[in-house]
Coordinates of C-alpha atoms in Angstrom, one line a residue:
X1 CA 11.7 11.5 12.3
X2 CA 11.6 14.1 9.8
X3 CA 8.5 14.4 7.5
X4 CA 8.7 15.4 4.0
X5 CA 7.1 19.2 4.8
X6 CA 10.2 19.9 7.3
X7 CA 12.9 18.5 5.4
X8 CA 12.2 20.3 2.5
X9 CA 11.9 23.5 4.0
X10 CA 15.0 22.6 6.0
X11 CA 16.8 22.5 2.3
X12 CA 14.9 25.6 0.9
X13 CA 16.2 27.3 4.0
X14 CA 19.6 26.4 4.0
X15 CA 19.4 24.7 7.2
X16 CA 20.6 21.7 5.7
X17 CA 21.3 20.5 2.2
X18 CA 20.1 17.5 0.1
X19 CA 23.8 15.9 0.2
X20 CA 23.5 15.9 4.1
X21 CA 20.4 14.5 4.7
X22 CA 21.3 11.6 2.3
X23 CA 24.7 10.7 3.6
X24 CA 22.7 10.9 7.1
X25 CA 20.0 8.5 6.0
X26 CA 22.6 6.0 4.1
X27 CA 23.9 5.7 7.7
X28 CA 20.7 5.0 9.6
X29 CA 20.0 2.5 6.6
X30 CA 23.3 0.9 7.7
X31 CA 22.5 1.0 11.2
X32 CA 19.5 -0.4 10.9
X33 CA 20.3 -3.4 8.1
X34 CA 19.0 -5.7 10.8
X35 CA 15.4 -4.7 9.9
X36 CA 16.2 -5.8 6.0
X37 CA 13.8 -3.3 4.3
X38 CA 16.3 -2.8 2.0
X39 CA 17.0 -4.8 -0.9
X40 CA 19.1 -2.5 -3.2
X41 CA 20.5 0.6 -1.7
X42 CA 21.8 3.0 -4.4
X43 CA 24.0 5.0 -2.4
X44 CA 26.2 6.6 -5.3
X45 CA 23.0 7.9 -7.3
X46 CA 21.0 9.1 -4.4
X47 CA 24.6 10.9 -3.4
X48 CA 24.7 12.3 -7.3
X49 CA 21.3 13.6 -7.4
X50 CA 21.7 15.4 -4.0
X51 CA 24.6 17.6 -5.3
X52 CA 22.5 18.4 -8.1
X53 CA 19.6 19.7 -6.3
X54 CA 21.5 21.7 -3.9
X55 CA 22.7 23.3 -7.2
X56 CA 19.3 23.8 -8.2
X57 CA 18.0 24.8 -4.9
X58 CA 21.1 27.7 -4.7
X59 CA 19.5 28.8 -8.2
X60 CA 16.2 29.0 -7.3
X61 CA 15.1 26.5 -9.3
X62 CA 14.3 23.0 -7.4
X63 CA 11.0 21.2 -7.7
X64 CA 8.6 21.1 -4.7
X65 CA 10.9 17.6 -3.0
X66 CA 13.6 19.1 -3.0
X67 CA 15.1 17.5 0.1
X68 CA 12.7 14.6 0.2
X69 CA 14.4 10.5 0.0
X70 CA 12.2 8.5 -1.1
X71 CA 12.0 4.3 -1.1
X72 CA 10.3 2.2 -4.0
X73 CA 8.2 -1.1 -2.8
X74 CA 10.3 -3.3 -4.8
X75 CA 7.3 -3.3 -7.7
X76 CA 7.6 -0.1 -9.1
X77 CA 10.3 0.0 -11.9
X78 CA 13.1 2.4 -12.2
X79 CA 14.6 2.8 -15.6
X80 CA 18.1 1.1 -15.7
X81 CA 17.7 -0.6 -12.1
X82 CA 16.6 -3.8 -11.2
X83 CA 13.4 -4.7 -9.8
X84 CA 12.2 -8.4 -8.7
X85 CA 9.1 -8.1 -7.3
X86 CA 10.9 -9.6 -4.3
X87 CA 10.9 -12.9 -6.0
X88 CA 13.5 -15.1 -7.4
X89 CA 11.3 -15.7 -11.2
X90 CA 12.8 -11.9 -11.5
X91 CA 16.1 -12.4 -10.6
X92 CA 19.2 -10.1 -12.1
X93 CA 16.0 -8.5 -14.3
X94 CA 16.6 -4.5 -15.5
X95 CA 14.0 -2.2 -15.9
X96 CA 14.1 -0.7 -19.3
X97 CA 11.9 2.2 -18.4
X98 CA 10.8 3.9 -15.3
X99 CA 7.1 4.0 -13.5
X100 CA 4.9 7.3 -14.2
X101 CA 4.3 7.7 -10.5
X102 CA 8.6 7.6 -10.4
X103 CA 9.1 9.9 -13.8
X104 CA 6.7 12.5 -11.8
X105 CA 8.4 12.6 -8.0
X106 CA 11.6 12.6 -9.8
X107 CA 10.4 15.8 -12.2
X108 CA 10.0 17.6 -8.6
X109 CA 13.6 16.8 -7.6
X110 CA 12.6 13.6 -5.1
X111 CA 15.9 12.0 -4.2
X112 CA 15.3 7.8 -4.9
X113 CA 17.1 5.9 -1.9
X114 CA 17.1 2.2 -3.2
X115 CA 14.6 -1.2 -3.8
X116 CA 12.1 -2.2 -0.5
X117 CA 11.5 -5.7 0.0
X118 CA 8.0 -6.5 0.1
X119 CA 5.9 -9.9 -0.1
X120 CA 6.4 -11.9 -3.1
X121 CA 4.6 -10.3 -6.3
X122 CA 2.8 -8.0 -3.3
X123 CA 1.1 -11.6 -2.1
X124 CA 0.7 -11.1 1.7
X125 CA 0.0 -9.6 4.8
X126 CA 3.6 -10.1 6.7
X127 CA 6.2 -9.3 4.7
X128 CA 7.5 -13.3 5.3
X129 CA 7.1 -14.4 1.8
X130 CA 9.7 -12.0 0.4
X131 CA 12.2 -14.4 -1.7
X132 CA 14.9 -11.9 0.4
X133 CA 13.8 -12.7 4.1
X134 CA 11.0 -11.0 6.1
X135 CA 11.8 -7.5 6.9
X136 CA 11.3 -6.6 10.6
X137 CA 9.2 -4.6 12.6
X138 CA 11.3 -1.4 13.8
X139 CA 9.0 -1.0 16.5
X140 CA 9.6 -4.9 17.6
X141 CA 11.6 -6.8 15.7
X142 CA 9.9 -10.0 16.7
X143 CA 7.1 -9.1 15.1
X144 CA 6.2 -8.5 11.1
X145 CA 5.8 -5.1 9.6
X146 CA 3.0 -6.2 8.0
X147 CA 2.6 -6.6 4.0
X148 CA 3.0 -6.6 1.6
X149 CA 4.5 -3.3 1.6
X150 CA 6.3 -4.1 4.7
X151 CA 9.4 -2.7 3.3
X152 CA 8.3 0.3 2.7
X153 CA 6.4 0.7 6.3
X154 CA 9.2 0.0 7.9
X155 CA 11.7 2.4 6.4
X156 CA 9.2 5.0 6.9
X157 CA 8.9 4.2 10.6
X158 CA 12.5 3.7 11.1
X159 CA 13.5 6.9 9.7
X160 CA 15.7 5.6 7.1
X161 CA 13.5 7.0 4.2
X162 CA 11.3 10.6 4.5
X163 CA 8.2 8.5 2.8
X164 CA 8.2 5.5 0.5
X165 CA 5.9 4.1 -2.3
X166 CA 4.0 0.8 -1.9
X167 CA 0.9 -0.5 -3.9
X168 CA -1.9 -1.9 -2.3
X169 CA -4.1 -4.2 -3.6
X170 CA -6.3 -5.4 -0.7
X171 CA -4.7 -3.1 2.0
X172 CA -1.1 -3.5 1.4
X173 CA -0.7 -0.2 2.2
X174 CA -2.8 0.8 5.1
X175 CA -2.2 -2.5 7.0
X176 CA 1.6 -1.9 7.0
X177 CA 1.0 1.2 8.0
X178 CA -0.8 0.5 10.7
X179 CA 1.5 -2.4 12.0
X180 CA 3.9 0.3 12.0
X181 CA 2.6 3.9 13.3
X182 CA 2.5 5.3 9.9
X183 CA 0.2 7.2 7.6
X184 CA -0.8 5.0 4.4
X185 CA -3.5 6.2 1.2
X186 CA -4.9 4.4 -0.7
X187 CA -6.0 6.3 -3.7
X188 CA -9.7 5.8 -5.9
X189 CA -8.6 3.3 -8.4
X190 CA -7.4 5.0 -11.5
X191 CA -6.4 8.1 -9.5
X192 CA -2.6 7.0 -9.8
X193 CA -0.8 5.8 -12.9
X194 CA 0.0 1.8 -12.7
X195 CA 2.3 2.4 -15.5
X196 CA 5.5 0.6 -14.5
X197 CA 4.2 -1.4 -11.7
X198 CA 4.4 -5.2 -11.7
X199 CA 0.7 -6.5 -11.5
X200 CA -0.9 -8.9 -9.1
X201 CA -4.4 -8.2 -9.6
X202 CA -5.2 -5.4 -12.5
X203 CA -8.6 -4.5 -11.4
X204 CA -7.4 -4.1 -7.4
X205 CA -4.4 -2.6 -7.8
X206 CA -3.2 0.7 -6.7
X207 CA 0.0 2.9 -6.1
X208 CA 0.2 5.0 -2.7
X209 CA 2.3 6.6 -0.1
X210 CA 3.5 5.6 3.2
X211 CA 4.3 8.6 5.7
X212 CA 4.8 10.6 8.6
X213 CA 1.6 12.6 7.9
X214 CA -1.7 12.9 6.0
X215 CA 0.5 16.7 4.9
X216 CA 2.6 14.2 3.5
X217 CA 0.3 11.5 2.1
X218 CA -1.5 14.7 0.4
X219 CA 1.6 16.1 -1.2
X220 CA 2.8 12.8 -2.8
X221 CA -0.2 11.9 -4.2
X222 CA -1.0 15.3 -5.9
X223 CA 2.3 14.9 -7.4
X224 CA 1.8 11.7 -8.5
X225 CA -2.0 11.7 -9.6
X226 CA -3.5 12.4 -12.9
X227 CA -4.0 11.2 -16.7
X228 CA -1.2 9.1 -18.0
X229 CA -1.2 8.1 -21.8
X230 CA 0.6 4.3 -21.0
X231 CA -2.4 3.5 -18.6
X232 CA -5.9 3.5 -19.8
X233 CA -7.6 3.1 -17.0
X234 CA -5.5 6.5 -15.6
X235 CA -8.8 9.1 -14.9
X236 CA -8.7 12.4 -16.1
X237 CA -10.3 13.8 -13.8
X238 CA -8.5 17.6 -12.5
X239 CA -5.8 16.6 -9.9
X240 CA -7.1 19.1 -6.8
X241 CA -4.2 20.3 -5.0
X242 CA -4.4 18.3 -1.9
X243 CA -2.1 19.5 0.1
X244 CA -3.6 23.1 0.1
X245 CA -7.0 21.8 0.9
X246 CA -6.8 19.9 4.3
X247 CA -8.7 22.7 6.6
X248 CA -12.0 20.7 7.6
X249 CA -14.9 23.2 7.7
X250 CA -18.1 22.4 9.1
X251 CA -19.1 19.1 10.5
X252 CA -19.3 15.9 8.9
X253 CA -21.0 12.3 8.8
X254 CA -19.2 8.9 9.8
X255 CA -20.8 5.5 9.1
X256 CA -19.4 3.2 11.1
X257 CA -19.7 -0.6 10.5
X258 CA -21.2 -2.4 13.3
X259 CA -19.9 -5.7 12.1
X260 CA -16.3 -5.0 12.0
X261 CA -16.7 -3.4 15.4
X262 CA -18.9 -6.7 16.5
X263 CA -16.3 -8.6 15.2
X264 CA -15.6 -11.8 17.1
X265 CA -11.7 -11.6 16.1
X266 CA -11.4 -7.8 17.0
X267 CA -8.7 -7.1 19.7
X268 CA -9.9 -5.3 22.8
X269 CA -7.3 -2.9 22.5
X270 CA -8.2 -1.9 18.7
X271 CA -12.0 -1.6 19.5
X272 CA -11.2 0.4 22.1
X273 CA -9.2 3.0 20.3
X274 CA -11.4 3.0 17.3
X275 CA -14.5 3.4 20.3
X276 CA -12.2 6.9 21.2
X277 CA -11.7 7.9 17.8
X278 CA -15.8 7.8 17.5
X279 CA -15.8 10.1 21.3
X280 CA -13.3 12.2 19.7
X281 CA -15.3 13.1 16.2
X282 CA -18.6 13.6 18.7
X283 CA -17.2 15.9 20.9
X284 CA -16.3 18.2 17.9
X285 CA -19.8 17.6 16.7
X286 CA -19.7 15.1 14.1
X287 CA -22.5 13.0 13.5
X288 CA -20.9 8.8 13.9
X289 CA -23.5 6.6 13.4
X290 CA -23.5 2.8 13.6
X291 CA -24.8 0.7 10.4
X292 CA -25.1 -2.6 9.2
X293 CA -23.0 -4.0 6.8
X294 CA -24.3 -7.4 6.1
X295 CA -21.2 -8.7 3.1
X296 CA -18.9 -8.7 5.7
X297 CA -17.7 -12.3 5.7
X298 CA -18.0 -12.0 1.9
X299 CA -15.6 -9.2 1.7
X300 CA -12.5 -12.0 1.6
X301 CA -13.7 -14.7 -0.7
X302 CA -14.5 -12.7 -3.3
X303 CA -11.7 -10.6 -3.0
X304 CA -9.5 -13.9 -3.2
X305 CA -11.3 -15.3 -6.2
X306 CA -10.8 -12.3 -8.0
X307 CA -7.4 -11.4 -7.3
X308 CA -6.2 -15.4 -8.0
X309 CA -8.3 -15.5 -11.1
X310 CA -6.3 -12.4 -12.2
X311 CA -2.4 -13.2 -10.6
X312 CA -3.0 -16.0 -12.6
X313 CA -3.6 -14.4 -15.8
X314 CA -0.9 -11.3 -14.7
X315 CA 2.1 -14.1 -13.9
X316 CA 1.8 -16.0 -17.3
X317 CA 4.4 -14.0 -18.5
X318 CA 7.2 -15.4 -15.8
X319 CA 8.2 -18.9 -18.0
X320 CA 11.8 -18.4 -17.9
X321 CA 11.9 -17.9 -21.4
X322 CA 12.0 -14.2 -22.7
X323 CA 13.6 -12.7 -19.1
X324 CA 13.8 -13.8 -15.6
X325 CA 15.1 -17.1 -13.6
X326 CA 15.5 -19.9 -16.3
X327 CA 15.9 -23.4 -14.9
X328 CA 19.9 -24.9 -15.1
X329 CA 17.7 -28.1 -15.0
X330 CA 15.6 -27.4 -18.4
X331 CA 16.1 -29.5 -21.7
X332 CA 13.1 -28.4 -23.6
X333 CA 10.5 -26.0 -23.6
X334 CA 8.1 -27.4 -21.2
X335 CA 10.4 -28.2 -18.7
X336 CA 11.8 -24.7 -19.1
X337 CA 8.4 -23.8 -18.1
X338 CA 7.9 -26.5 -15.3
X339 CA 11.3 -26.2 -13.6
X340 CA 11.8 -22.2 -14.1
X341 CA 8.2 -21.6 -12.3
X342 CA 8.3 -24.6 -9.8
X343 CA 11.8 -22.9 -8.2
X344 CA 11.6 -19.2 -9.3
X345 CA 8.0 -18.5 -7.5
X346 CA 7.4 -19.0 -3.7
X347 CA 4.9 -21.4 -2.0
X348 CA 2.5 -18.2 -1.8
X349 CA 2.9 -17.2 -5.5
X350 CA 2.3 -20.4 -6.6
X351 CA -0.8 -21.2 -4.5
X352 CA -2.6 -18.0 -5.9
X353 CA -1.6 -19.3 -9.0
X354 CA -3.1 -22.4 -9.0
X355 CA -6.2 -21.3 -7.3
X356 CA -6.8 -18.5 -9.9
X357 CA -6.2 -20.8 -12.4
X358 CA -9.2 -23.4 -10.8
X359 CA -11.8 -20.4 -10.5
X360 CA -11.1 -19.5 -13.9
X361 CA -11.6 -23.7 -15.4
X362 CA -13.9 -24.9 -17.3
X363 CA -16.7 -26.1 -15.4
X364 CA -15.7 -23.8 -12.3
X365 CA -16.0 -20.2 -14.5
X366 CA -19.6 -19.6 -13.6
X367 CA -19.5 -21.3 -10.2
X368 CA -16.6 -18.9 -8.8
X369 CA -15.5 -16.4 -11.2
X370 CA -18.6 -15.2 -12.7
X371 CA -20.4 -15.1 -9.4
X372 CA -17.4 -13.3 -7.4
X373 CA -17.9 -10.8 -10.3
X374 CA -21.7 -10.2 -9.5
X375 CA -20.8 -10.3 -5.6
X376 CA -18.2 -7.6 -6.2
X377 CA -20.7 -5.6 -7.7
X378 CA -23.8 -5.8 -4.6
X379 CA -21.1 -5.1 -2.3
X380 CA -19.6 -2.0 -4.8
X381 CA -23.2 -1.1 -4.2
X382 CA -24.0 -1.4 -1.1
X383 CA -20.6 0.7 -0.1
X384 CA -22.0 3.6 -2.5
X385 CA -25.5 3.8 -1.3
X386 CA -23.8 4.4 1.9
X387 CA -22.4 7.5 0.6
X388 CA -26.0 8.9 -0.3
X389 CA -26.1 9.6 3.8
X390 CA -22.4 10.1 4.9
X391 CA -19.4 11.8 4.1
X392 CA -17.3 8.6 5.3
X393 CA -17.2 4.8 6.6
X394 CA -14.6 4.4 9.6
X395 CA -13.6 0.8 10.8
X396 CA -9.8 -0.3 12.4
X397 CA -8.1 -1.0 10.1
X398 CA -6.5 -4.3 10.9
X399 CA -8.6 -6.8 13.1
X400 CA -5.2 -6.6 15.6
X401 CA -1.7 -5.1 16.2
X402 CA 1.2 -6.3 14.4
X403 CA 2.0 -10.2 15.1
X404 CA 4.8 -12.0 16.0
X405 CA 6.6 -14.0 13.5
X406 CA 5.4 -17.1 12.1
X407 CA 2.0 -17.2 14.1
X408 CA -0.1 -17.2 11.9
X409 CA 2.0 -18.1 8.1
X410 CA 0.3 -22.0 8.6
X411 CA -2.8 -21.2 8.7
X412 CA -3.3 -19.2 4.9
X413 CA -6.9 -18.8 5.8
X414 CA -5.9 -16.9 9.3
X415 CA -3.6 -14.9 6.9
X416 CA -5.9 -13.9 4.5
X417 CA -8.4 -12.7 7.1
X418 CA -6.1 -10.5 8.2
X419 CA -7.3 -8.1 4.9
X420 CA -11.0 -8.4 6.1
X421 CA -11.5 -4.6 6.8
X422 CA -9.1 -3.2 4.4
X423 CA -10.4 -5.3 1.2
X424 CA -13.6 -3.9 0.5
X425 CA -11.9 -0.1 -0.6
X426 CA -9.9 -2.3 -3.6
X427 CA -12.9 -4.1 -4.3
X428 CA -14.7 -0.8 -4.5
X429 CA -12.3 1.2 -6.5
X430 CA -12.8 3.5 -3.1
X431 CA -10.5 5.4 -2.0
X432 CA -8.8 5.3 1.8
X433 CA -6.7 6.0 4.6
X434 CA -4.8 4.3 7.9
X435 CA -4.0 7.1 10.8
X436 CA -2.6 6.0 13.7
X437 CA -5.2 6.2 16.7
X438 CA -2.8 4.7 19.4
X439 CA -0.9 1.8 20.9
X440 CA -1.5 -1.5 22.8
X441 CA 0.0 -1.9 26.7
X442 CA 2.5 -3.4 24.7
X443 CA 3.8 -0.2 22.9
X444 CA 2.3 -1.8 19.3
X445 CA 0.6 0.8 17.2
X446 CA -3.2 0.8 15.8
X447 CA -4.5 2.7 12.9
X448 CA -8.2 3.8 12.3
X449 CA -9.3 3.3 8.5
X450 CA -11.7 6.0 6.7
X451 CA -13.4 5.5 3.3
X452 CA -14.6 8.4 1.1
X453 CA -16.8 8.3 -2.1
X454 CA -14.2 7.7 -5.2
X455 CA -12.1 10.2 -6.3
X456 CA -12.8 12.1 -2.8
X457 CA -9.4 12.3 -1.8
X458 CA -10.0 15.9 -1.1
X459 CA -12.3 15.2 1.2
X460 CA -10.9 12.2 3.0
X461 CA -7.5 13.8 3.4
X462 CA -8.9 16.7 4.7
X463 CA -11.0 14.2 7.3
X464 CA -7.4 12.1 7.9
X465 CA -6.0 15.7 9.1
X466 CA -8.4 16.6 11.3
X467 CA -8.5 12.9 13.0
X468 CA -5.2 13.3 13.3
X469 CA -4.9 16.5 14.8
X470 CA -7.5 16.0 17.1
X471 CA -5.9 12.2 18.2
X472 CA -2.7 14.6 19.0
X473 CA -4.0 16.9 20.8
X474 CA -6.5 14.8 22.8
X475 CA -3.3 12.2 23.8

């Protein structure tokens, strides 16, 4: 698998050129069309764009991805191509103007590969509520790549795409990543632009990398961070440069939570590599601490009350009026409504839906609403006063390895628990990261989460790098 770094200094080289690489990833995309990542490949384009980078890396004058292919989570729009959302109330839709995070990788000569499926309006922890199938696991297909930017995960860990984009909005990101052997960030909220990105939940949402290596996760994200005029709530804050800055000097202090490694529902084989993670940082002197972290079995009901209460707000707009699906079945305007959402959102959509819609009732505002608000806020505390003693919090970062196909989709409360250590960064605004730590007996991979203080990605790249140097050359 390449990595970002190496192809780009392949192209800068001349061991390779950007027209190459793509016509050899289009065919690993078709060899590998069994995994469905893709929903849109834009073969012609990518082929286009190649040729004129090679022309600008003969001149001297390409950006810094040169050589880099990159796939979108099927969220982020790209101006003059479709986007869905993976869902059908979006079908045939056109972007009329691109994402910021997109308008900046493309400014540095990033080569776009095509659409990645992803759950449903980014509503899941599989990948099996995408409107377009589930994608598969390349590592076993039985088995989901998790969600919802399964897509992306698993073009990543294929090798049909250098890196991709994915957004993560209670660990969409990292828990992918992990069901997959791949790097994912999640940035500080308001580090990265959401200019162009199809909401689910406003105040949770965040764009991010999936790759090879934290080098890589580093480099995206400096690319893509920074102030941004169409989103407000854009910080702007100085963009560090990352990727120069992932030497770790000194010695450092982990917090980590004794109740997700107490967890009753933690796999043996995840608390065993996140138990050899902890050896690991000791034996290079780091101080890892156990503490108590007593919102645990909060974390996921107020995340769900919250994010509801907002999809339901965010996915008003879908009617089947202005854009979209419209209902053949419709002969007025409120069955245009009823019939256009009843058949254009999945089961999943539209049970958010309605249960964002009852926290935020009359009657029900104060009782579930109001009060996840408040919780939010003891557990945003709680998190930070940690910080006054470490550098970082490390926990797995999914309670198991990727799981097989339909076990657990009946059970939406088995589902949702599957977010229960990744959740509390989004509800936060914290930044983190998922590094592989290992694999089961049964060849699936695991990933160790870390946490920083927000708008430490500096810090917690530099941290990633180190864990992951050290987990390569201690295996």
């Amino acid at each position: 698998m390449k990595t970002v770094h190496a192809i780009c200094e392949e192209v800068r080289s001349g061991v390779t050129t950007c027209e190459a690489e793509v016509n050899r990833l289009l065919d690993e995309v078709k060899g590998n069309a069994h995994l469905n990542a893709f929903l849109e490949v834009w073969a012609e384009e990518a082929l286009q764009e190649a040729r004129r980078i090679d022309a600008k890396v003969k001149a001297g004058t390409a950006g810094r991805l040169a050589g880099a292919v990159l796939g979108l989570k099927d969220n982020i729009c790209v101006q003059n191509h479709r986007v869905s959302a993976s869902s059908r109330i979006l079908e045939g839709f056109v972007s009329q103007y691109a994402a910021t995070v997109v308008e900046r990788l493309l400014a540095e000569d990033a080569i776009l590969l095509g659409r990645l499926s992803c759950d449903e309006f980014a509503m899941g922890s599989s990948n099996e509520n995408s409107a377009y199938g589930p994608v598969r696991n390349p590592i076993d297909p039985e088995r989901v790549p998790g969600g919802s930017s399964g897509g992306s995960a698993a073009a990543v860990a294929a090798g049909l795409v250098h890196a991709a984009l994915g957004t993560d909005t209670g660990g969409s990101i990292r828990q992918p990543a992990s069901f997959t052997g791949t790097v994912g960030l999640k940035p500080t909220y308001g580090r990265v632009s959401r200019h162009g990105i199809i909401a689910y939940g406003s105040s949770f949402d965040q764009v991010g990398p999936i790759t090879h290596t934290v080098a890589d996760a580093a480099l995206l994200l400096e690319l893509m961070a920074g102030a941004d005029a169409y989103d407000t709530t854009a910080s702007k804050r100085a963009v560090a440069p990352y990727s120069q800055h992932l030497h770790l000097s000194g010695k450092r202090r982990f917090a980590v939570l004794k109740e997700c490694i107490e967890s009753p529902g933690l796999n043996p084989a995840v608390k065993a590599s996140v138990e050899r993670v902890i050896d690991l940082l000791r034996q290079q002197g780091h101080e890892v601490s156990f503490v108590e972290f007593p919102y645990l079995k909060y974390l996921v009901p107020t995340y769900y009350v919250l994010t509801t209460a907002e999809a339901s707000s965010n996915l008003g707009r879908y009617s089947g009026v202005h854009y979209g699906y419209r209902s053949p079945h419709a002969t007025d305007l409120e069955s245009t409504y009823k019939q256009s959402r009843s058949k254009g959102f999945g089961t999943e959509v539209k049970r958010r839906i309605m249960l964002g819609t009852f926290v935020l009732s009359a009657g029900y505002y104060d009782a579930y609403y109001a009060k996840g608000q408040k919780v939010r806020r003891v557990i945003r505390d709680h998190t930070n006063s940690l910080f006054e003693s470490f550098d970082a919090i490390l926990t797995p970062t999914t309670p198991g390895p990727a799981f097989k196909f339909g076990q657990k989709g009946a059970d939406p409360i088995q589902m949702y628990l599957e977010d229960i250590f990744t959740v509390q960064a989004n509800i936060c605004g914290i930044p983190a990261i998922s590094v592989p730590c290992g694999k089961t007996e049964e060849g699936l991979p695991m990933g160790v989460q870390l946490m920083t203080k927000a708008f430490e990605e500096e810090q917690l790249l530099a941290l990633a790098h180190h864990l992951e140097t050290l987990l390569a050359t201690a295996s």
